[in-house]
Amino acid sequence: MVVVPLPPGAGRTMKKIFLTGASSGIGRAIAEAASAAGHEIWGTARKAERVPILPGVHRLALDLAERESLGEIFRAAWREAEGFDVVINNAGSGYFGPAESLPPAELARHFQVLVFGQIELLHLALAAMGEEERGLIINVSSLASRLPVPFMAAYNAAKAALALYTMSLQLELPNDKIRLVDLQPADIKTHFNDAIARVERNDPRLARTWQAVDHNMKTAPPPELVARHVVRLMDAPNPPPRIMLGGFFQASVAPLIFRFLPQRLRLWGLRQYYRI
Ligand SMILES: NC(=O)c1ccc[n+]([C@@H]2O[C@H](COP(=O)([O-])OP(=O)(O)OC[C@H]3O[C@@H](n4cnc5c(N)ncnc54)[C@H](OP(=O)(O)O)[C@@H]3O)[C@@H](O)[C@H]2O)c1
């Protein structure tokens, strides 16, 4: 008997995906991998033309800071796609500087982009998917939600809020028809640090932390690592509620050790790690 091997991807159904932050880094890598796998993607960035031109990719403008427009943009995309199988809340940016240097308006903007905007899209996706009783939502939070980075208080707190909101909704969902995944990347080599709003000060602790943050990012695994996992998650019958991705030490060893340490030792360990 001759067995003809199945082509790669055979048996997999084509998915319709809504993906924020598709113009750069992790989001761009997901768009590329999903496009290569034959899926159709509605990819967003603040300027639509920054989203790459790829087979199956629809380019959309969406700014998480502009609250009023989010519902309209999502619903219009949903109608055009006739529903999404997967919604990926990935877009985000950071602020680096002493917490007290962050002006209240900037703090509010940060939480709008990293928390309230994400939650609004999450609610829109849940409501729309609820009617069809199926779907997968992936929220990209961060390992910083558990292992905070010094001088990134607003970012760490915002990611922790998103992670716990995701976990709370996982408790609320009545069944497994809609899946919700909290994806927590460790350092991944992207342009994230280039886009960070950064306070310049003559402070050696700030300088040393930035050196470590910059070094970690430059030596981190590429965003394709995350993209490969995300494309696999789309076909997983039972995706994990939380997944950490990155280098072995950051994504596997550090969180495990951290879990068992008393808070005083955690703070000491993080200060050692960042040499502050
Ligand atoms: N890289 C890491 O080490 C790492 C680690 C943990 C978690 N993460 C998280 O992973 C996600 C992706 O980050 P990345 O590393 O891929 O960074 P990136 O290369 O800077 O990409 C960020 C994406 O978010 C979009 N974006 C930024 N601000 C936005 C806003 N106000 N409204 C809508 N879109 C906005 C950007 O699009 P435009 O600028 O074109 O609008 C871009 O597509 C973020 O949520 C980040 O917090 C990253």
Coordinates of N, CA and C in Angstrom, one line a residue, residues 75-212:
R75 N -16.0 46.1 15.4 CA -17.3 45.6 14.9 C -17.3 45.7 13.3
A76 N -16.7 46.7 12.7 CA -16.6 46.8 11.3 C -15.7 45.6 10.7
A77 N -14.6 45.3 11.4 CA -13.8 44.2 11.0 C -14.5 42.9 11.1
W78 N -15.2 42.8 12.3 CA -16.0 41.5 12.5 C -17.0 41.3 11.4
R79 N -17.7 42.4 11.0 CA -18.7 42.2 9.9 C -18.0 41.9 8.6
E80 N -16.9 42.5 8.3 CA -16.2 42.2 7.0 C -15.7 40.8 7.0
A81 N -15.2 40.3 8.2 CA -14.7 39.0 8.2 C -15.8 37.9 8.4
E82 N -17.0 38.4 8.7 CA -18.1 37.5 9.1 C -17.7 36.7 10.3
G83 N -17.0 37.3 11.2 CA -16.6 36.6 12.5 C -15.2 36.3 12.5
F84 N -14.6 36.3 13.7 CA -13.2 35.9 13.9 C -13.2 34.6 14.7
D85 N -12.3 33.7 14.3 CA -12.0 32.5 15.1 C -11.1 32.8 16.2
V86 N -10.1 33.8 16.0 CA -9.1 34.1 17.0 C -9.0 35.6 17.1
V87 N -8.9 36.1 18.3 CA -8.6 37.5 18.5 C -7.3 37.6 19.4
I88 N -6.3 38.3 18.9 CA -5.1 38.4 19.6 C -4.8 39.9 20.1
N89 N -4.9 40.1 21.4 CA -4.6 41.4 21.9 C -3.1 41.5 22.2
N90 N -2.4 42.0 21.2 CA -0.9 42.0 21.3 C -0.3 43.4 21.5
A91 N -0.9 44.4 20.9 CA -0.2 45.7 20.8 C 0.1 46.2 22.2
G92 N 1.2 47.0 22.3 CA 1.6 47.6 23.6 C 2.9 48.4 23.4
S93 N 3.1 49.2 24.5 CA 4.4 50.0 24.5 C 4.7 50.2 26.0
G94 N 5.9 50.7 26.2 CA 6.4 50.9 27.6 C 6.8 52.3 28.0
Y95 N 7.1 52.4 29.2 CA 7.6 53.7 29.8 C 8.7 53.3 30.8
F96 N 9.9 53.9 30.6 CA 11.0 53.6 31.5 C 11.4 54.9 32.2
G97 N 11.4 54.8 33.5 CA 11.8 56.0 34.3 C 11.3 55.8 35.7
P98 N 11.8 56.6 36.7 CA 11.3 56.5 38.1 C 9.8 56.7 38.1
A99 N 9.1 56.0 38.9 CA 7.6 56.0 38.9 C 7.1 57.4 39.1
E100 N 7.8 58.1 40.0 CA 7.2 59.5 40.4 C 7.4 60.5 39.2
S101 N 8.2 60.1 38.2 CA 8.4 61.0 37.1 C 7.4 60.9 36.0
L102 N 6.5 59.9 36.2 CA 5.5 59.7 35.2 C 4.3 60.6 35.5
P103 N 4.0 61.6 34.6 CA 2.9 62.5 34.8 C 1.6 61.8 34.8
P104 N 0.6 62.2 35.6 CA -0.7 61.5 35.7 C -1.3 61.3 34.4
A105 N -1.2 62.3 33.5 CA -1.9 62.1 32.2 C -1.2 60.9 31.4
E106 N 0.1 60.8 31.5 CA 0.9 59.8 30.8 C 0.5 58.4 31.4
L107 N 0.4 58.4 32.8 CA 0.0 57.2 33.5 C -1.4 56.7 33.0
A108 N -2.3 57.6 32.9 CA -3.6 57.3 32.4 C -3.6 56.8 31.0
R109 N -2.8 57.4 30.1 CA -2.7 57.0 28.7 C -2.1 55.5 28.7
H110 N -1.1 55.3 29.5 CA -0.4 54.0 29.6 C -1.5 52.9 29.9
F111 N -2.3 53.2 30.9 CA -3.3 52.2 31.3 C -4.4 52.1 30.3
Q112 N -4.7 53.2 29.6 CA -5.7 53.1 28.5 C -5.1 52.1 27.4
V113 N -3.9 52.2 27.1 CA -3.3 51.4 26.0 C -3.1 50.0 26.4
L114 N -2.6 49.8 27.7 CA -2.2 48.4 28.1 C -3.3 47.7 28.9
V115 N -4.3 48.4 29.4 CA -5.3 47.7 30.2 C -6.7 48.0 29.6
F116 N -7.1 49.3 29.7 CA -8.6 49.5 29.3 C -8.9 49.2 27.9
G117 N -7.9 49.6 27.0 CA -8.2 49.3 25.6 C -8.2 47.8 25.3
Q118 N -7.3 47.1 26.0 CA -7.2 45.6 25.8 C -8.5 45.0 26.3
I119 N -9.0 45.5 27.5 CA -10.2 44.9 28.1 C -11.4 45.2 27.2
E120 N -11.4 46.4 26.6 CA -12.5 46.7 25.8 C -12.6 45.8 24.6
L121 N -11.4 45.5 23.9 CA -11.4 44.6 22.8 C -11.7 43.2 23.3
L122 N -11.3 42.8 24.4 CA -11.6 41.5 25.0 C -13.1 41.4 25.2
H123 N -13.7 42.4 25.7 CA -15.2 42.3 25.9 C -15.9 42.2 24.6
L124 N -15.5 43.0 23.6 CA -16.1 43.0 22.3 C -16.0 41.6 21.7
A125 N -14.8 41.1 21.8 CA -14.6 39.7 21.2 C -15.4 38.7 22.0
L126 N -15.5 38.8 23.3 CA -16.3 37.8 24.0 C -17.8 37.9 23.7
A127 N -18.3 39.1 23.5 CA -19.7 39.3 23.2 C -20.0 38.7 21.8
A128 N -19.1 39.1 20.9 CA -19.3 38.6 19.5 C -19.2 37.1 19.4
M129 N -18.1 36.6 20.0 CA -17.9 35.1 20.0 C -19.0 34.4 20.7
G130 N -19.5 35.0 21.8 CA -20.5 34.4 22.6 C -21.7 34.0 21.8
E131 N -22.0 34.9 20.9 CA -23.2 34.6 20.0 C -23.0 33.3 19.2
E132 N -21.7 33.1 18.8 CA -21.4 31.9 18.0 C -21.0 30.7 18.8
E133 N -20.8 31.0 20.1 CA -20.3 30.0 21.1 C -19.1 29.3 20.7
R134 N -18.1 30.0 20.2 CA -16.8 29.4 19.9 C -15.8 30.6 19.7
G135 N -14.5 30.3 19.9 CA -13.5 31.2 19.6 C -12.3 31.1 20.5
L136 N -11.2 31.7 20.1 CA -10.0 31.7 20.9 C -9.5 33.2 21.1
I137 N -9.3 33.6 22.3 CA -8.8 34.9 22.5 C -7.4 34.8 23.2
I138 N -6.4 35.5 22.7 CA -5.1 35.4 23.3 C -4.7 36.8 23.7
N139 N -4.5 37.0 25.0 CA -4.1 38.3 25.6 C -2.6 38.2 25.8
V140 N -1.8 39.1 25.2 CA -0.4 39.1 25.4 C -0.1 40.0 26.6
S141 N 0.2 39.4 27.8 CA 0.6 40.2 28.9 C 2.1 40.2 28.9
S142 N 2.7 39.8 30.0 CA 4.2 39.8 30.1 C 4.6 39.1 31.3
L143 N 5.8 38.6 31.2 CA 6.4 38.0 32.4 C 6.6 39.1 33.5
A144 N 6.7 40.3 33.0 CA 6.9 41.5 33.9 C 5.7 41.6 34.9
S145 N 4.6 40.9 34.6 CA 3.4 40.9 35.5 C 3.8 40.2 36.7
R146 N 4.8 39.3 36.7 CA 5.1 38.6 37.9 C 6.5 38.9 38.4
L147 N 7.5 39.1 37.4 CA 8.8 39.5 37.8 C 9.0 40.9 37.3
P148 N 8.7 41.9 38.1 CA 8.7 43.3 37.6 C 10.1 43.8 37.3
V149 N 10.1 44.7 36.3 CA 11.4 45.3 35.9 C 11.5 46.7 36.6
P150 N 12.7 47.0 37.2 CA 12.8 48.2 37.9 C 12.6 49.4 37.0
F151 N 12.0 50.5 37.5 CA 11.7 51.7 36.7 C 10.7 51.5 35.6
M152 N 10.0 50.4 35.7 CA 8.9 50.2 34.7 C 7.6 49.9 35.5
A153 N 7.4 50.7 36.5 CA 6.2 50.4 37.4 C 4.9 50.4 36.7
A154 N 4.7 51.4 35.9 CA 3.3 51.5 35.2 C 3.2 50.3 34.3
Y155 N 4.2 49.9 33.6 CA 4.1 48.8 32.6 C 3.9 47.5 33.4
N156 N 4.7 47.3 34.4 CA 4.6 46.0 35.2 C 3.1 45.9 35.8
A157 N 2.7 47.0 36.3 CA 1.3 47.0 37.0 C 0.2 46.8 35.9
A158 N 0.4 47.4 34.8 CA -0.6 47.3 33.7 C -0.7 45.8 33.2
K159 N 0.5 45.2 33.1 CA 0.5 43.8 32.6 C 0.0 42.9 33.6
A160 N 0.3 43.2 34.9 CA -0.3 42.4 36.0 C -1.8 42.5 36.0
A161 N -2.3 43.7 35.7 CA -3.8 43.9 35.7 C -4.4 43.1 34.6
L162 N -3.8 43.1 33.4 CA -4.3 42.4 32.3 C -4.3 40.9 32.5
A163 N -3.2 40.4 33.2 CA -3.0 39.0 33.4 C -4.1 38.6 34.4
L164 N -4.4 39.3 35.5 CA -5.4 38.9 36.5 C -6.8 39.1 35.9
Y165 N -7.0 40.1 35.1 CA -8.3 40.2 34.5 C -8.6 39.0 33.6
T166 N -7.6 38.6 32.9 CA -7.7 37.4 32.0 C -8.1 36.2 32.9
M167 N -7.3 36.0 34.0 CA -7.6 34.8 34.8 C -9.0 34.9 35.4
S168 N -9.4 36.1 35.8 CA -10.7 36.3 36.4 C -11.8 35.9 35.4
L169 N -11.6 36.3 34.1 CA -12.6 35.9 33.1 C -12.6 34.4 32.8
Q170 N -11.4 33.8 32.9 CA -11.3 32.4 32.8 C -12.2 31.7 33.8
L171 N -12.2 32.3 35.0 CA -13.1 31.7 36.0 C -14.6 31.9 35.7
E172 N -14.9 33.1 35.1 CA -16.3 33.4 34.8 C -16.9 32.7 33.6
L173 N -16.0 32.3 32.6 CA -16.6 31.7 31.4 C -17.3 30.4 31.8
P174 N -18.5 30.2 31.3 CA -19.3 29.1 31.8 C -18.9 27.7 31.2
N175 N -18.2 27.7 30.1 CA -17.8 26.4 29.5 C -16.5 26.6 28.7
D176 N -16.1 25.6 28.0 CA -14.9 25.6 27.2 C -15.1 26.0 25.7
K177 N -16.3 26.5 25.4 CA -16.5 26.9 24.0 C -15.7 28.0 23.6
I178 N -15.5 29.0 24.5 CA -14.6 30.1 24.2 C -13.4 29.9 25.0
R179 N -12.2 29.9 24.4 CA -10.9 29.7 25.1 C -10.2 31.1 25.3
L180 N -9.6 31.2 26.4 CA -8.9 32.5 26.7 C -7.5 32.1 27.2
V181 N -6.5 32.7 26.5 CA -5.1 32.4 26.9 C -4.4 33.6 27.3
D182 N -3.7 33.5 28.4 CA -2.8 34.6 28.9 C -1.4 34.3 28.4
L183 N -0.9 35.0 27.4 CA 0.4 34.7 26.8 C 1.4 35.6 27.5
Q184 N 2.4 35.1 28.2 CA 3.3 35.9 28.9 C 4.7 35.8 28.3
P185 N 5.1 36.6 27.4 CA 6.5 36.5 26.9 C 7.5 37.0 27.9
A186 N 8.6 36.3 28.0 CA 9.8 36.9 28.7 C 10.5 37.8 27.6
D187 N 11.7 38.2 27.8 CA 12.4 39.0 26.8 C 12.4 38.4 25.4
I188 N 11.9 39.1 24.4 CA 11.9 38.7 23.0 C 12.5 39.8 22.2
K189 N 13.4 39.5 21.3 CA 14.1 40.5 20.6 C 13.2 41.2 19.5
T190 N 12.7 42.4 19.9 CA 11.9 43.2 19.0 C 12.3 44.6 19.1
H191 N 11.5 45.5 18.5 CA 11.8 47.0 18.6 C 11.1 47.6 19.8
F192 N 10.7 46.8 20.7 CA 9.9 47.3 21.9 C 10.7 48.4 22.6
N193 N 12.0 48.2 22.8 CA 12.8 49.2 23.6 C 13.0 50.5 22.8
D194 N 13.0 50.4 21.5 CA 13.1 51.6 20.7 C 11.9 52.5 20.8
A195 N 10.7 51.8 21.0 CA 9.5 52.6 21.1 C 9.2 53.1 22.5
I196 N 10.0 52.6 23.5 CA 9.7 53.0 24.9 C 9.9 54.5 25.1
A197 N 9.0 55.1 25.9 CA 9.2 56.5 26.3 C 10.1 56.4 27.5
R198 N 11.3 57.1 27.4 CA 12.3 56.9 28.4 C 12.8 58.2 29.0
V199 N 12.8 58.2 30.3 CA 13.3 59.4 31.1 C 14.8 59.3 31.1
E200 N 15.4 60.4 30.7 CA 16.9 60.5 30.8 C 17.3 61.2 32.1
R201 N 18.1 60.6 32.9 CA 18.5 61.2 34.1 C 19.9 60.8 34.5
N202 N 20.6 61.6 35.2 CA 22.0 61.2 35.5 C 21.9 60.4 36.8
D203 N 21.4 59.1 36.7 CA 21.2 58.3 37.9 C 21.8 56.9 37.5
P204 N 22.9 56.5 38.2 CA 23.6 55.2 37.9 C 22.7 54.0 38.0
R205 N 21.7 54.1 38.9 CA 20.8 52.9 39.0 C 19.9 52.8 37.8
L206 N 19.5 53.9 37.3 CA 18.6 53.9 36.1 C 19.5 53.4 34.9
A207 N 20.7 53.9 34.9 CA 21.6 53.6 33.8 C 21.9 52.1 33.8
R208 N 22.2 51.5 35.0 CA 22.5 50.1 35.0 C 21.3 49.2 34.7
T209 N 20.1 49.7 35.1 CA 18.9 48.9 34.8 C 18.7 48.9 33.3
W210 N 18.8 50.1 32.7 CA 18.6 50.2 31.2 C 19.6 49.3 30.5
Q211 N 20.8 49.3 31.0 CA 21.9 48.5 30.3 C 21.4 47.0 30.3
A212 N 20.9 46.6 31.5 CA 20.5 45.2 31.6 C 19.2 44.9 30.7

